[in-house]
Amino acid sequence: MSKADNLSQRRSQLSETKRALLDKWKRGEFTTSAESDTIPRREEQGPAALSFNQQRLWFLDQLVPNSPAYNILTGVRVVGPLDITAFERSLNEIIRRHESLRARFPTVDGQAVQAIEPRLTIALPQVDLRALDDAARDAELQRLMQVESSQPFDLATGPLLRAALVRLADQESVLLLTLHHIVSDTWSFGILVRELVTLYDAFSTGKPSPLPELPIQYPDFAVWQRQRLQGEALEAQISYWKQQLGAGSSGNLPTLELPTDYPRPPVQTFRGAAQSFVVPREPTEALKELSRQEGVTLFMTLLAAFNVLMARYSGQDDILVGSPIAGRQRVETENMIGFFANTLVLRTRLGGNPAFRDVLKSVRETMQGAHAHQDVPFEQLVEILHPERDMSRNPLFQVMFVLQNTPPAALTLPGITISAISLQSSTAKFDIWLSMEERGDELFANVEYNTDLFEAATIRRMQGHFLTLLATVVADAAAPILDLPLLTEAERRQLDAWNATAVDYPTDRNIVQLFEAQAAAHPERTALVFERETLSYAELNRRANQLAHHLRGLGVGPEMLVGVCAERSLELVIALLGVLKAGGAYVPLDPTYPQERLQFMLGDAQPSVLLVQHKVVAELPQLFAEARQTVIHLDADWSQIAQTSAENPALLTNDRNLAYMIYTSGSTGQPKGALN
């Protein structure tokens, strides 16, 4: 590379750094501080304390050993002629430069420490897929990434990174890098790729590394962080969060209870998947314009809409959402690989059905306060607030939201292009994590979700509702949030079709005749389902007929009451239909009612016959021992009932005859029987 090219690349890198810092300033991630001290090198170069961020991940690893939930798998696509020796040397030079990549976390005297290996060299194994066709190659690459991301790390022994080079074609390869989150974060990946390009450019041309040594290392930051966050400096920050996240009337922070497809496991799992969608150009521009009009950022507008969506789904009006920030307020940390990222807990109260415009104002105030007090690590915040521990979910919040407005750019070398590739997620750290990114004139969104809670169809439906919500808030930001529609156009058409049920009801036939006509027309269709049992129309009609003939043999006819005391079951439906076919009227007697209420109903209605189940009689022996009615067991006596005719009995009733008698709750006195 010529001096001019090298100078151009340096200027480009400097420009990228300036843009990144400017974006952080716009997002409020820099705080104005009177402190001007720099982070010093630690005095002892042996094992160091963990940062607060690292401490929590280490603790989670102790709770769930060998979990891949906090593996970070990144892919770097390299297009062009590749000097593999120089590439591997560049990777190992980065490991030498950054102590965090040589860290492991053994336990000394019961406490975790980060021990830095003086030397660590990793091999770069190659996987050759060049013989496969495009479809098979892509499928195998995804399989390799899934396998790689699912292999756990041992924090105590290390190393905490792995690498492999997948050859896709003679001029195309993918570098797979897997790191544990305890030594890296998203910002670190950008540093790693930039240094990889710079070092490869030097090593492939026989030049030494042009990168200066780092002024401090991550363990230095960890020691400094623990020394700094104490005393008055810490108390001022903590006071804000205690006020912002003070527990509600129940004594605990609100827990977001989204409707899930599956019961929540007692211990949180991290099995996950991801789905992507795009907010097209026109609504994206409209969202930006709304943000300008309301004096908020695009992030705030999208977060406000996400809060409304979570409130509408859960039926709650106090929503907690987590949002990650870079956590690199100090210049010394800008070019250091390590786990600096912090998480802000953003609380939005939506009670009283406010207008969306008012929600925007609330979110803006919350964001400004949170960024001004972002020094408290999330891990320390959890310890201080000490929420009630629930192993089934994350503390403080269950959903995350982030807007990435500085996507990593493709980097080039003479004849080579290097860029990041998208990977399919198979883990989920939270119930739902919505990540959005500006790509040109559109917004690209990715939803990571826990597959032990949600089905893929549910997440797709949620995406559609979010898009509808975004379109409606830009159309009318003054609308109350409960009035904002969520349904997609397809769902509205489907709902209209479901509600188009107007038909001419035959008034010349009663329910018995209508059922018998259906049984005659479609005898084999399923008429009744209970748990794993089913009955066809023909079978249900046959059994109801047999019961009806049996009841007529006992004298049941028009205007005569028959008590039915049975649990939800096939027998219950057979009993009701059989009573109607016999010409009688049924009296429902819920076996879960208090025995005194059942005794009153029996004494008041005085039905001639009681239809019961053996299990109910066993649970209410006194009630049926004192009954003066003829008692028929729908289960134990069925062999006798089945001896009667299965033909449709002759119709004895008309539309003026009694069909059933039901009792009121008795809240104003004694229950009263209503004749229908």
XYZ file of C-alpha atoms in Angstrom:
676
model
C 0.000 0.000 0.000
C 1.344 3.442 -0.894
C 1.772 6.216 1.649
C -1.167 8.035 0.051
C -3.375 4.956 0.351
C -2.243 4.402 3.928
C -2.967 8.044 4.819
C -6.392 7.771 3.167
C -7.197 4.662 5.175
C -6.084 6.312 8.434
C -8.253 9.340 7.652
C -11.172 7.033 6.880
C -10.709 5.236 10.203
C -10.468 8.555 12.034
C -13.601 9.771 10.271
C -15.463 6.609 11.306
C -14.354 7.080 14.905
C -15.493 10.708 14.874
C -18.858 9.706 13.421
C -19.262 7.013 16.062
C -18.424 9.460 18.844
C -20.810 12.037 17.389
C -23.588 9.465 17.237
C -22.941 8.538 20.862
C -23.162 12.216 21.804
C -26.460 12.571 19.919
C -27.846 9.554 21.735
C -26.827 11.062 25.050
C -24.293 8.386 25.857
C -21.696 10.890 26.971
C -22.237 12.659 30.245
C -20.671 15.966 31.171
C -18.374 15.311 34.072
C -16.054 17.518 36.019
C -13.708 14.594 36.397
C -10.722 14.718 34.121
C -8.688 11.892 35.591
C -7.586 9.112 33.301
C -7.824 5.401 33.984
C -4.446 4.318 35.399
C -2.661 1.034 34.866
C -3.278 -1.283 37.799
C -0.430 -1.584 40.240
C -0.549 -5.369 40.554
C -0.192 -7.179 37.238
C -1.433 -10.499 38.604
C -5.062 -11.677 38.708
C -7.500 -8.752 38.859
C -11.029 -8.251 40.062
C -13.876 -8.688 37.603
C -15.788 -5.676 36.349
C -19.407 -5.461 37.475
C -20.493 -6.597 34.013
C -18.230 -9.621 34.135
C -19.265 -10.475 37.688
C -22.882 -11.014 36.703
C -22.064 -13.204 33.691
C -19.755 -15.271 35.859
C -22.569 -15.660 38.400
C -25.025 -16.726 35.696
C -22.493 -19.264 34.476
C -22.372 -20.748 37.979
C -26.173 -21.011 38.026
C -26.373 -22.633 34.593
C -22.979 -24.197 33.821
C -21.982 -24.887 30.220
C -24.718 -22.698 28.773
C -24.034 -21.184 25.325
C -26.528 -18.366 25.968
C -23.771 -15.739 26.210
C -21.707 -16.910 23.273
C -21.185 -14.207 20.648
C -20.742 -15.686 17.193
C -19.622 -13.251 14.525
C -18.925 -13.873 10.877
C -16.563 -11.934 8.629
C -16.899 -12.443 4.891
C -13.637 -12.023 2.950
C -13.915 -11.686 -0.841
C -10.679 -11.715 -2.827
C -7.315 -13.517 -2.777
C -6.520 -14.313 0.863
C -3.075 -14.850 2.416
C -4.169 -17.291 5.126
C -0.815 -17.163 6.952
C -0.975 -13.369 7.242
C -4.648 -13.616 8.224
C -3.919 -16.045 11.065
C -0.957 -13.966 12.216
C -3.171 -10.850 12.262
C -5.736 -12.605 14.427
C -3.124 -13.727 16.943
C -1.611 -10.252 17.067
C -5.016 -8.917 18.097
C -5.117 -11.532 20.857
C -1.676 -10.397 21.993
C -2.714 -6.731 21.987
C -5.898 -7.187 24.062
C -5.571 -8.821 27.457
C -9.321 -9.452 27.572
C -8.919 -12.037 24.797
C -6.365 -13.900 26.927
C -8.480 -13.827 30.073
C -9.911 -16.729 32.013
C -11.884 -16.644 35.253
C -10.761 -19.099 37.924
C -11.931 -19.003 41.541
C -9.374 -17.985 44.174
C -10.367 -18.188 47.852
C -14.014 -18.406 46.842
C -13.856 -15.317 44.628
C -13.720 -15.163 40.844
C -10.739 -13.326 39.387
C -9.630 -12.639 35.855
C -6.282 -14.196 35.171
C -4.469 -13.084 32.010
C -2.494 -15.681 30.090
C 0.908 -14.178 29.175
C 0.749 -15.843 25.759
C -2.108 -17.323 23.788
C -1.994 -18.446 20.190
C -4.982 -20.016 18.496
C -4.980 -22.055 15.327
C -7.195 -21.188 12.385
C -8.676 -24.485 11.213
C -10.139 -24.516 7.716
C -13.387 -26.054 6.526
C -13.552 -26.458 2.762
C -17.034 -26.188 1.211
C -15.900 -25.309 -2.299
C -17.068 -28.618 -3.766
C -20.720 -28.008 -2.774
C -23.350 -26.256 -4.841
C -24.687 -22.907 -3.643
C -27.711 -24.240 -1.746
C -25.794 -27.035 -0.020
C -22.931 -24.667 0.786
C -25.214 -22.091 2.411
C -27.010 -24.782 4.402
C -23.741 -26.269 5.613
C -22.428 -22.828 6.578
C -25.531 -22.209 8.695
C -25.152 -25.653 10.279
C -21.526 -24.964 11.135
C -22.483 -21.652 12.713
C -25.202 -23.303 14.796
C -22.776 -25.970 15.985
C -20.111 -23.391 16.734
C -22.433 -21.084 18.667
C -23.834 -23.948 20.753
C -20.470 -25.144 22.088
C -19.958 -23.766 25.616
C -16.821 -22.221 27.047
C -15.190 -23.090 30.356
C -14.713 -19.716 32.038
C -12.211 -21.087 34.544
C -9.791 -22.612 32.069
C -10.304 -20.682 28.842
C -9.528 -19.773 26.169
C -12.746 -17.837 25.655
C -12.573 -17.468 21.915
C -12.511 -19.823 18.944
C -11.920 -19.221 15.250
C -12.425 -21.149 12.031
C -12.070 -20.253 8.356
C -14.754 -21.597 6.027
C -13.709 -21.668 2.369
C -16.774 -21.015 0.189
C -14.959 -20.420 -3.105
C -11.430 -19.807 -4.344
C -11.948 -16.074 -3.811
C -14.430 -16.135 -0.922
C -14.107 -17.213 2.727
C -15.930 -16.642 6.000
C -14.084 -16.187 9.288
C -16.162 -17.521 12.175
C -15.247 -15.974 15.514
C -16.921 -17.151 18.702
C -16.256 -15.264 21.931
C -17.874 -15.398 25.325
C -19.704 -12.193 26.169
C -17.624 -11.870 29.357
C -14.651 -10.737 27.215
C -16.391 -8.886 24.378
C -19.407 -6.895 23.200
C -20.862 -5.514 19.963
C -18.586 -2.439 19.908
C -15.591 -4.731 20.332
C -16.458 -6.535 17.119
C -15.999 -3.304 15.139
C -12.587 -2.802 16.764
C -11.583 -6.362 15.973
C -12.500 -6.093 12.285
C -10.730 -2.731 11.850
C -7.574 -4.033 13.488
C -7.778 -7.231 11.442
C -7.830 -5.179 8.227
C -4.959 -2.922 9.328
C -2.753 -5.800 10.498
C -3.473 -7.964 7.467
C -2.567 -5.074 5.188
C 0.798 -4.813 6.965
C 1.622 -8.499 7.442
C 0.633 -9.533 3.911
C 3.177 -7.048 2.551
C 5.953 -7.952 4.991
C 5.563 -4.885 7.204
C 5.402 -4.734 10.995
C 2.235 -3.854 12.890
C 1.399 -0.139 12.577
C -0.932 -0.209 15.606
C 0.287 1.516 18.770
C 0.158 -0.353 22.062
C -2.940 0.265 24.132
C -2.474 2.732 27.026
C -4.471 0.497 29.396
C -6.010 -2.958 29.350
C -9.455 -4.213 30.357
C -8.382 -5.431 33.823
C -7.164 -1.878 34.484
C -10.650 -0.621 33.685
C -12.227 -3.249 35.952
C -10.079 -2.200 38.912
C -10.703 1.504 38.227
C -14.466 0.946 37.883
C -14.720 -0.725 41.291
C -12.645 1.975 42.938
C -14.590 4.816 41.296
C -18.137 3.585 41.826
C -18.334 4.048 45.558
C -19.046 6.797 48.043
C -20.846 9.991 46.985
C -20.339 9.408 43.269
C -22.197 6.126 43.487
C -24.891 7.385 45.859
C -25.845 10.237 43.535
C -26.354 7.807 40.683
C -28.144 5.187 42.804
C -30.539 7.765 44.247
C -31.912 8.444 40.764
C -32.474 4.778 39.994
C -34.117 4.104 43.330
C -36.559 6.893 42.599
C -37.111 5.836 38.992
C -37.466 2.125 39.716
C -39.088 2.350 43.125
C -41.330 -0.647 43.674
C -45.076 -0.330 43.220
C -47.810 -0.837 45.768
C -47.250 -4.591 45.707
C -43.688 -4.114 46.933
C -42.069 -5.283 43.702
C -41.405 -3.854 40.259
C -44.057 -4.722 37.677
C -43.451 -7.956 35.803
C -44.417 -7.924 32.150
C -46.909 -10.740 31.607
C -47.146 -11.224 27.866
C -49.573 -13.879 26.628
C -47.344 -16.834 25.748
C -48.019 -19.908 23.621
C -46.466 -22.229 26.199
C -46.313 -22.170 30.019
C -43.233 -20.384 31.321
C -40.655 -22.948 32.502
C -39.804 -22.713 36.225
C -36.167 -22.052 35.301
C -35.460 -19.658 32.453
C -34.268 -21.292 29.265
C -32.271 -19.648 26.525
C -33.505 -21.573 23.486
C -34.387 -19.071 20.835
C -34.872 -18.103 17.232
C -35.048 -14.866 15.280
C -37.222 -13.309 12.596
C -36.607 -10.213 10.510
C -38.854 -7.649 8.873
C -38.488 -4.272 7.176
C -40.158 -0.925 7.771
C -40.381 0.456 4.205
C -39.113 3.851 3.099
C -42.343 5.873 3.313
C -43.284 4.979 6.914
C -39.619 5.303 7.909
C -39.498 8.861 6.560
C -42.820 9.607 8.265
C -41.438 8.351 11.592
C -38.367 10.570 11.215
C -40.559 13.573 10.419
C -42.781 12.866 13.447
C -39.647 12.684 15.603
C -38.472 16.067 14.331
C -41.871 17.635 14.947
C -42.086 16.324 18.499
C -38.482 17.143 19.413
C -37.436 13.541 20.021
C -35.025 11.109 18.418
C -36.067 8.264 16.140
C -34.991 5.879 18.901
C -37.451 7.509 21.316
C -40.327 7.294 18.821
C -39.689 3.623 18.116
C -39.280 2.852 21.824
C -42.556 4.637 22.604
C -44.343 2.535 19.976
C -42.741 -0.651 21.345
C -43.925 0.298 24.845
C -47.466 0.779 23.570
C -47.340 -2.604 21.820
C -46.181 -4.323 25.006
C -48.894 -2.544 27.002
C -51.604 -3.558 24.557
C -50.428 -7.175 24.477
C -50.110 -7.495 28.255
C -52.994 -5.269 29.354
C -50.553 -3.503 31.729
C -49.821 0.223 31.942
C -46.434 0.157 33.694
C -43.812 -1.135 31.266
C -40.109 -1.837 31.891
C -37.849 -2.262 28.857
C -34.112 -2.846 28.783
C -31.916 -1.052 26.271
C -28.176 -1.617 25.785
C -25.654 1.214 25.506
C -21.978 1.135 24.593
C -20.806 2.029 28.120
C -17.597 3.632 26.839
C -17.667 7.143 28.249
C -13.870 7.282 28.592
C -11.539 7.921 25.691
C -9.225 5.150 26.903
C -11.933 2.536 26.270
C -12.776 3.557 22.697
C -10.336 1.141 21.036
C -10.303 -1.625 23.620
C -11.880 -5.038 23.179
C -13.840 -6.039 26.270
C -17.246 -6.160 27.913
C -18.154 -2.494 28.471
C -21.763 -2.529 27.291
C -24.276 -1.532 29.934
C -28.050 -1.895 30.054
C -30.462 0.888 30.928
C -33.826 0.057 32.489
C -36.415 2.360 30.937
C -39.755 2.643 32.730
C -42.811 4.066 30.983
C -46.148 4.574 32.726
C -49.122 4.512 30.359
C -52.034 4.776 32.779
C -55.021 6.936 31.886
C -54.942 6.129 28.149
C -52.614 9.012 27.159
C -52.190 10.295 23.630
C -49.179 8.886 21.796
C -47.705 12.391 21.718
C -47.737 12.412 25.536
C -46.051 9.009 25.598
C -43.267 10.491 23.464
C -42.724 13.253 26.014
C -42.583 10.734 28.843
C -40.087 8.552 26.980
C -37.896 11.584 26.224
C -37.737 12.531 29.923
C -36.980 8.945 30.894
C -34.192 8.639 28.316
C -32.551 11.913 29.340
C -32.536 10.927 32.998
C -31.283 7.407 32.284
C -28.373 8.583 30.128
C -27.383 11.166 32.727
C -27.128 8.349 35.303
C -25.741 5.570 33.149
C -22.569 5.005 35.171
C -24.240 2.444 37.445
C -23.694 -0.993 35.918
C -26.887 -2.970 35.478
C -25.411 -5.766 37.568
C -24.862 -3.430 40.523
C -28.337 -1.956 40.059
C -29.850 -5.445 40.446
C -27.907 -5.972 43.669
C -29.004 -2.623 45.102
C -32.680 -2.841 44.137
C -32.716 -6.506 45.116
C -35.894 -7.501 43.243
C -37.680 -10.675 44.255
C -35.657 -13.452 42.649
C -37.517 -15.477 40.040
C -35.511 -18.153 38.244
C -38.067 -18.224 35.427
C -37.188 -14.774 34.060
C -34.642 -11.955 33.999
C -34.592 -9.464 36.852
C -36.117 -5.990 36.329
C -37.276 -6.493 32.717
C -38.130 -9.242 30.259
C -37.962 -7.461 26.886
C -35.213 -5.456 25.181
C -35.181 -2.751 22.516
C -32.261 -1.218 20.627
C -31.800 0.986 17.559
C -28.470 0.616 15.779
C -27.958 3.772 13.738
C -24.265 3.224 12.980
C -24.098 -0.100 11.080
C -20.564 -1.366 10.419
C -19.352 -0.415 6.968
C -17.609 -2.812 4.607
C -13.825 -2.430 4.746
C -11.584 -2.818 1.733
C -7.989 -3.700 1.015
C -6.338 -3.846 -2.384
C -8.335 -6.581 -4.120
C -10.168 -7.657 -0.921
C -13.497 -6.679 0.625
C -14.279 -7.508 4.257
C -17.788 -7.284 5.694
C -19.935 -8.715 8.469
C -22.521 -11.408 7.691
C -25.870 -12.096 9.334
C -26.151 -15.182 11.483
C -29.275 -17.112 12.440
C -29.779 -16.978 16.195
C -30.569 -20.130 18.165
C -30.507 -18.514 21.610
C -32.556 -15.856 23.361
C -31.410 -14.005 26.466
C -34.838 -12.411 26.993
C -38.473 -13.146 26.228
C -38.310 -10.761 23.264
C -35.495 -8.572 21.945
C -36.386 -6.138 19.155
C -33.308 -4.758 17.419
C -33.701 -2.155 14.676
C -31.153 -0.650 12.336
C -31.181 2.153 9.792
C -30.262 0.824 6.365
C -30.503 3.568 3.792
C -34.091 4.802 3.603
C -35.530 1.810 5.470
C -35.503 0.328 8.935
C -34.364 -3.265 9.223
C -35.712 -5.054 12.294
C -34.802 -8.349 13.934
C -36.844 -10.035 16.655
C -35.029 -12.527 18.859
C -37.480 -14.551 20.967
C -37.582 -17.444 23.392
C -38.944 -20.518 21.605
C -39.989 -22.119 24.902
C -42.522 -19.285 25.226
C -43.549 -18.262 21.703
C -44.319 -19.907 18.397
C -42.959 -18.426 15.188
C -46.494 -17.542 14.012
C -47.069 -15.462 17.151
C -43.933 -13.410 16.508
C -44.930 -12.865 12.866
C -48.326 -11.638 14.029
C -46.648 -9.304 16.530
C -44.460 -7.872 13.764
C -47.556 -7.100 11.709
C -49.175 -5.371 14.678
C -46.049 -3.288 15.270
C -46.004 -2.155 11.632
C -49.687 -1.217 11.853
C -48.999 0.710 15.047
C -46.117 2.643 13.473
C -48.320 3.618 10.530
C -51.134 4.826 12.765
C -49.046 6.900 15.182
C -47.568 8.958 12.352
C -51.072 9.486 10.974
C -52.471 10.694 14.304
C -50.020 11.201 17.169
C -52.793 12.848 19.203
C -54.878 9.661 19.320
C -55.195 7.874 22.707
C -53.038 4.762 22.699
C -55.937 2.389 23.388
C -57.674 3.696 20.258
C -54.717 2.944 17.982
C -55.510 -0.051 15.735
C -53.173 -3.053 15.716
C -54.753 -5.472 13.262
C -53.246 -5.805 9.811
C -55.397 -5.414 6.711
C -55.448 -9.196 6.240
C -56.572 -9.690 9.848
C -59.346 -7.107 9.450
C -60.628 -8.904 6.355
C -60.455 -12.219 8.212
C -62.358 -10.765 11.154
C -65.032 -9.386 8.827
C -65.370 -12.822 7.237
C -65.691 -14.489 10.640
C -68.395 -12.015 11.653
C -70.355 -12.444 8.417
C -72.593 -15.047 10.057
C -76.015 -13.725 9.113
C -78.227 -16.635 7.973
C -81.929 -17.298 7.823
C -82.687 -19.333 10.939
C -85.455 -21.922 10.452
C -88.217 -20.963 12.862
C -90.383 -23.959 12.052
C -88.004 -26.516 13.674
C -86.570 -26.763 17.184
C -83.052 -27.619 18.332
C -83.745 -31.365 18.421
C -84.986 -31.414 14.833
C -82.071 -29.282 13.627
C -79.559 -31.576 15.290
C -81.186 -34.707 13.867
C -81.094 -33.183 10.373
C -77.351 -32.468 10.763
C -76.731 -36.027 11.983
C -78.581 -37.414 8.989
C -76.710 -35.187 6.516
C -73.202 -35.664 7.951
C -73.182 -38.750 10.199
C -69.389 -39.304 10.115
C -68.325 -35.733 10.905
C -66.947 -35.011 14.358
C -69.664 -33.509 16.528
C -68.063 -33.509 19.960
C -64.485 -33.356 21.293
C -63.412 -33.561 24.926
C -59.711 -33.936 25.694
C -58.756 -37.058 23.680
C -62.289 -38.386 23.188
C -64.480 -37.674 20.171
C -68.002 -38.522 19.010
C -69.392 -38.322 15.484
C -72.818 -36.853 14.799
C -74.223 -40.342 14.251
C -72.776 -41.664 17.544
C -73.902 -38.651 19.562
C -77.404 -38.882 18.084
C -77.558 -42.641 18.781
C -76.573 -42.289 22.439
C -78.890 -39.327 23.013
C -81.746 -41.337 21.461
C -81.076 -44.310 23.752
C -81.105 -42.047 26.820
C -84.289 -40.310 25.603
C -86.164 -43.622 25.219
C -84.918 -44.711 28.662
C -86.176 -41.467 30.240
C -89.556 -41.797 28.546
C -89.785 -45.255 30.066
C -89.452 -43.536 33.462
C -92.292 -41.174 32.633
C -90.328 -38.124 31.497
C -92.233 -35.913 29.062
C -93.112 -32.268 28.342
C -92.840 -29.832 31.269
C -91.101 -32.453 33.441
C -87.746 -31.547 35.039
C -84.653 -33.774 34.948
C -81.646 -32.838 37.099
C -78.196 -33.170 35.471
C -75.210 -33.248 37.847
C -72.079 -34.090 35.866
C -68.580 -32.760 35.259
C -67.593 -31.375 31.857
C -67.506 -34.493 29.692
C -69.065 -36.271 26.711
C -71.716 -37.666 29.083
C -72.817 -34.141 30.021
C -73.707 -33.242 26.412
C -75.389 -36.609 25.841
C -77.493 -36.007 28.971
C -78.675 -32.524 27.937
C -79.545 -33.630 24.399
C -81.202 -36.811 25.671
C -83.473 -34.858 28.042
C -84.578 -32.555 25.212
C -85.237 -35.506 22.895
C -87.355 -37.129 25.640
C -89.450 -33.949 25.739
C -88.362 -32.941 29.237
C -86.472 -29.930 30.584
C -83.072 -30.159 32.248
C -81.916 -28.521 35.478
C -78.089 -28.044 35.477
C -76.572 -28.861 38.895
C -72.880 -27.899 38.917
C -71.061 -30.450 41.128
C -68.560 -27.731 42.161
C -71.310 -25.738 43.894
C -71.492 -25.874 47.707
C -73.547 -28.836 48.856
C -76.035 -26.528 50.628
C -76.806 -24.758 47.340
C -77.286 -28.060 45.519
C -79.621 -29.294 48.267
C -81.705 -26.124 47.979
C -81.919 -26.431 44.174
C -83.012 -30.070 44.373
C -85.619 -29.293 47.000
C -86.930 -26.274 45.112
C -87.010 -27.759 41.579
C -87.991 -31.306 42.643
C -86.923 -32.964 39.365
C -88.383 -36.405 38.726
C -85.063 -37.965 37.653
C -81.385 -37.245 38.386
C -78.671 -37.940 35.781
C -75.265 -38.206 37.473
C -71.755 -39.625 37.140
C -70.358 -42.218 39.511
C -67.430 -39.925 40.429
C -69.796 -37.086 41.384
C -71.879 -39.401 43.585
C -68.695 -40.551 45.339
C -67.727 -36.926 46.034
C -71.234 -35.913 47.233
C -72.526 -39.101 48.912
C -74.841 -37.370 51.401
C -76.541 -35.290 48.703
C -77.547 -38.297 46.646
C -78.241 -40.540 49.629
C -80.987 -38.113 50.641
C -82.308 -37.608 47.096
C -85.894 -38.736 46.545
C -85.536 -38.828 42.771
C -84.680 -41.753 40.560
C -80.879 -41.604 40.134
C -79.346 -42.771 36.834
C -75.579 -43.116 36.459
C -74.609 -41.959 32.965
C -71.473 -44.121 33.086
C -72.155 -47.114 35.383
C -75.744 -47.630 34.146
C -75.027 -47.119 30.458
C -75.144 -50.830 29.594
C -78.784 -50.850 30.692
C -79.575 -47.604 28.877
C -78.013 -48.957 25.681
C -80.658 -51.699 25.527
C -83.278 -49.181 24.394
C -84.005 -48.015 20.838
C -81.444 -45.925 18.935
C -84.088 -44.453 16.626
C -85.099 -40.797 16.805
C -88.007 -40.583 19.284
C -91.270 -38.995 18.194
C -91.399 -35.254 18.832
C -93.617 -34.352 21.799
C -92.775 -30.648 22.280
C -93.268 -27.351 20.522
C -91.709 -23.894 20.876
C -93.875 -23.139 23.929
C -92.616 -26.058 26.008
C -90.005 -25.681 28.763
C -86.407 -26.477 27.668
C -84.429 -25.910 30.874
C -84.473 -24.292 34.294
C -81.477 -22.391 35.627
C -80.918 -20.789 39.020
C -79.709 -17.264 39.690
C -76.634 -16.644 41.856
C -78.696 -15.714 44.876
C -76.600 -12.612 45.545
C -79.712 -10.705 46.673
C -81.172 -13.562 48.717
C -82.220 -17.116 47.896
C -81.398 -18.374 44.381
C -84.375 -18.250 42.041
C -85.161 -20.723 39.281
C -85.668 -19.133 35.858
C -87.811 -21.129 33.394
C -86.683 -21.001 29.774
